């Protein structure tokens, strides 16, 4: 397996300013979401909504793997945690949607940190195994508990009659407004992740990647910055779960298998963990391919094979993923334009 | 002033440092010895990554071994590594900021980074990614990182390895300016005896973890013991 330490990093982008690099995110998301909102039918709109929401959780994985080389295989479980808390808080207290969403994000951050704690001193295969087992544990718990659907008690299960849906935010009740609403949060989440990469935490992570001794020699409190990466990654996964819960108004416990966490990681690598738009690409692949297959009447399980092949292709030929290839193309284009402009 | 007393480091059955007692007080001191003599291990003890089983170390009167590696950095200890450790996907400024982030309050970082950048003469490549730098520039970045903040003791592990004579000459001039401009004491490991001679007024020679000689560099280099340990090397 190609380690992220040896992968080729995009070598330019030096001269562009921090705010410029961050502002590219809302601009891209706005153009993209506008196009989809204009042209997609309701089936594709719903798929795009969950794709965008999921890309946030991929952004979290990209921090762990792209910034620190840590393989976490329980990210979809954290999406589930965020979704569970959002539904639980929403049904119990009926606060504005944003409050439930934030609660989902924060609890998932805490759980992500707790999942990460035993892992702070692990890496490579051992970390992957531990997190995969945690994802398996979550799968067992959530298939027993199910997601809250307006019932009473801690688990909030209504069982059969009286099942309630979580209502969407009041400003985004319909499909298209909710899709745009999700895009706003996705842009915010991606900007937070990108700021982290470009500012002080990103520099500390870069040093840790170089070696813990090197990082400590530069004054970096290594455990704090690793823990922060786990918490941030969990937070983004939790927000993704909250936005998914808001999309349909409920979640299905059977959809949160440990296998989904594996898929998420594979697609994160395929999309590219070194560029922010890798997460968007991964989210789209994750939802668009199954939707496309359903559209064509092909069994959804074929996606597993397709994702496997895509992962193999990425690891073998493009360790920085689709996004890395796009970035390389853009850089060449920019260099070319710069040259002809100077003449 | 570094005072080392009765220092013993043990890895399993080997003692890379064995009962070392030495005091280094020159502004720039040299540390030489054959391969495997324990030079890097001594630096690791000073920076806190290797725990000795016995002995004491004091820097400017302060007991060093009680401090964690991070506390030592915050107290002004800086070091470079035998193989340079510039981060490829950070710019030169990013590499300097990465240490300023943790050793200075927010409002003093930019100024210190800027000063370090000028000190090592890398302003022209300030925005260049580490991956595009040549070895000399990387070694300069490493030196620049050492003068960010308020360095008190700078440990350099073969800072000129792989450089041309001309390049190591530039590096030497910079290192010699550090005690005057930053008030820090410098300890340099190098295999290039001419470089050590030109830079260090005082030199410690290690051999098999023991002190072979310590004193004014010229005298130390002329001593028969040292010449024997180095036979074939100069
Ligand atoms: N972590 C370790 N575990 C076991 N032995 C070690 C360790 N680090 C160093 N040694 C051994 O300690 C001895 C001294 O090593 P050290 O790296 O200090 O030598 P050095 O003087 O820096 O040599 P060089 O000039 O080659 O850099 C060597 O025999 C080495 O193999
Ligand atoms: Mg050495």
Short mmCIF file of N, CA and C in Angstrom, two decimals, chain A residues 259-260 263 266-267 289-290 293 299-311:
data_model
loop_
_atom_site.label_atom_id
_atom_site.label_comp_id
_atom_site.label_asym_id
_atom_site.label_seq_id
_atom_site.Cartn_x
_atom_site.Cartn_y
_atom_site.Cartn_z
N UNK A 259 -19.09 -2.34 6.78
CA UNK A 259 -18.68 -2.34 5.39
C UNK A 259 -18.74 -0.93 4.78
N UNK A 260 -19.72 -0.15 5.23
CA UNK A 260 -19.83 1.22 4.72
C UNK A 260 -18.62 2.06 5.09
N UNK A 263 -15.97 1.20 2.65
CA UNK A 263 -16.28 1.88 1.40
C UNK A 263 -15.86 3.34 1.45
N UNK A 266 -12.15 3.69 1.20
CA UNK A 266 -11.68 3.40 -0.16
C UNK A 266 -11.97 4.58 -1.08
N UNK A 267 -13.18 5.11 -0.97
CA UNK A 267 -13.57 6.21 -1.85
C UNK A 267 -12.82 7.50 -1.51
N UNK A 289 -22.77 6.46 -8.09
CA UNK A 289 -22.62 5.16 -8.76
C UNK A 289 -23.75 4.19 -8.38
N UNK A 290 -24.05 4.04 -7.07
CA UNK A 290 -25.20 3.18 -6.74
C UNK A 290 -26.50 3.71 -7.34
N UNK A 293 -26.61 2.81 -10.95
CA UNK A 293 -26.88 1.38 -11.14
C UNK A 293 -28.36 1.09 -10.89
N UNK A 299 -27.99 -4.66 -9.86
CA UNK A 299 -27.87 -4.90 -8.42
C UNK A 299 -26.82 -3.97 -7.80
N UNK A 300 -27.18 -3.31 -6.68
CA UNK A 300 -26.29 -2.35 -6.01
C UNK A 300 -24.98 -2.96 -5.54
N UNK A 301 -24.98 -4.30 -5.34
CA UNK A 301 -23.75 -4.92 -4.84
C UNK A 301 -22.59 -4.84 -5.83
N UNK A 302 -22.92 -4.59 -7.09
CA UNK A 302 -21.87 -4.44 -8.09
C UNK A 302 -20.94 -3.29 -7.72
N UNK A 303 -21.50 -2.30 -6.96
CA UNK A 303 -20.67 -1.15 -6.56
C UNK A 303 -19.42 -1.59 -5.80
N UNK A 304 -19.58 -2.65 -4.99
CA UNK A 304 -18.44 -3.10 -4.20
C UNK A 304 -17.27 -3.41 -5.12
N UNK A 305 -17.56 -4.16 -6.18
CA UNK A 305 -16.51 -4.51 -7.13
C UNK A 305 -15.94 -3.27 -7.81
N UNK A 306 -16.84 -2.36 -8.18
CA UNK A 306 -16.38 -1.14 -8.87
C UNK A 306 -15.48 -0.31 -7.96
N UNK A 307 -15.91 -0.14 -6.69
CA UNK A 307 -15.10 0.64 -5.75
C UNK A 307 -13.76 -0.04 -5.50
N UNK A 308 -13.79 -1.37 -5.43
CA UNK A 308 -12.55 -2.11 -5.22
C UNK A 308 -11.57 -1.87 -6.35
N UNK A 309 -12.08 -1.95 -7.57
CA UNK A 309 -11.22 -1.71 -8.74
C UNK A 309 -10.70 -0.27 -8.73
N UNK A 310 -11.58 0.68 -8.39
CA UNK A 310 -11.17 2.07 -8.37
C UNK A 310 -10.07 2.29 -7.34
N UNK A 311 -10.22 1.64 -6.18
CA UNK A 311 -9.20 1.77 -5.14
C UNK A 311 -7.88 1.20 -5.62
#
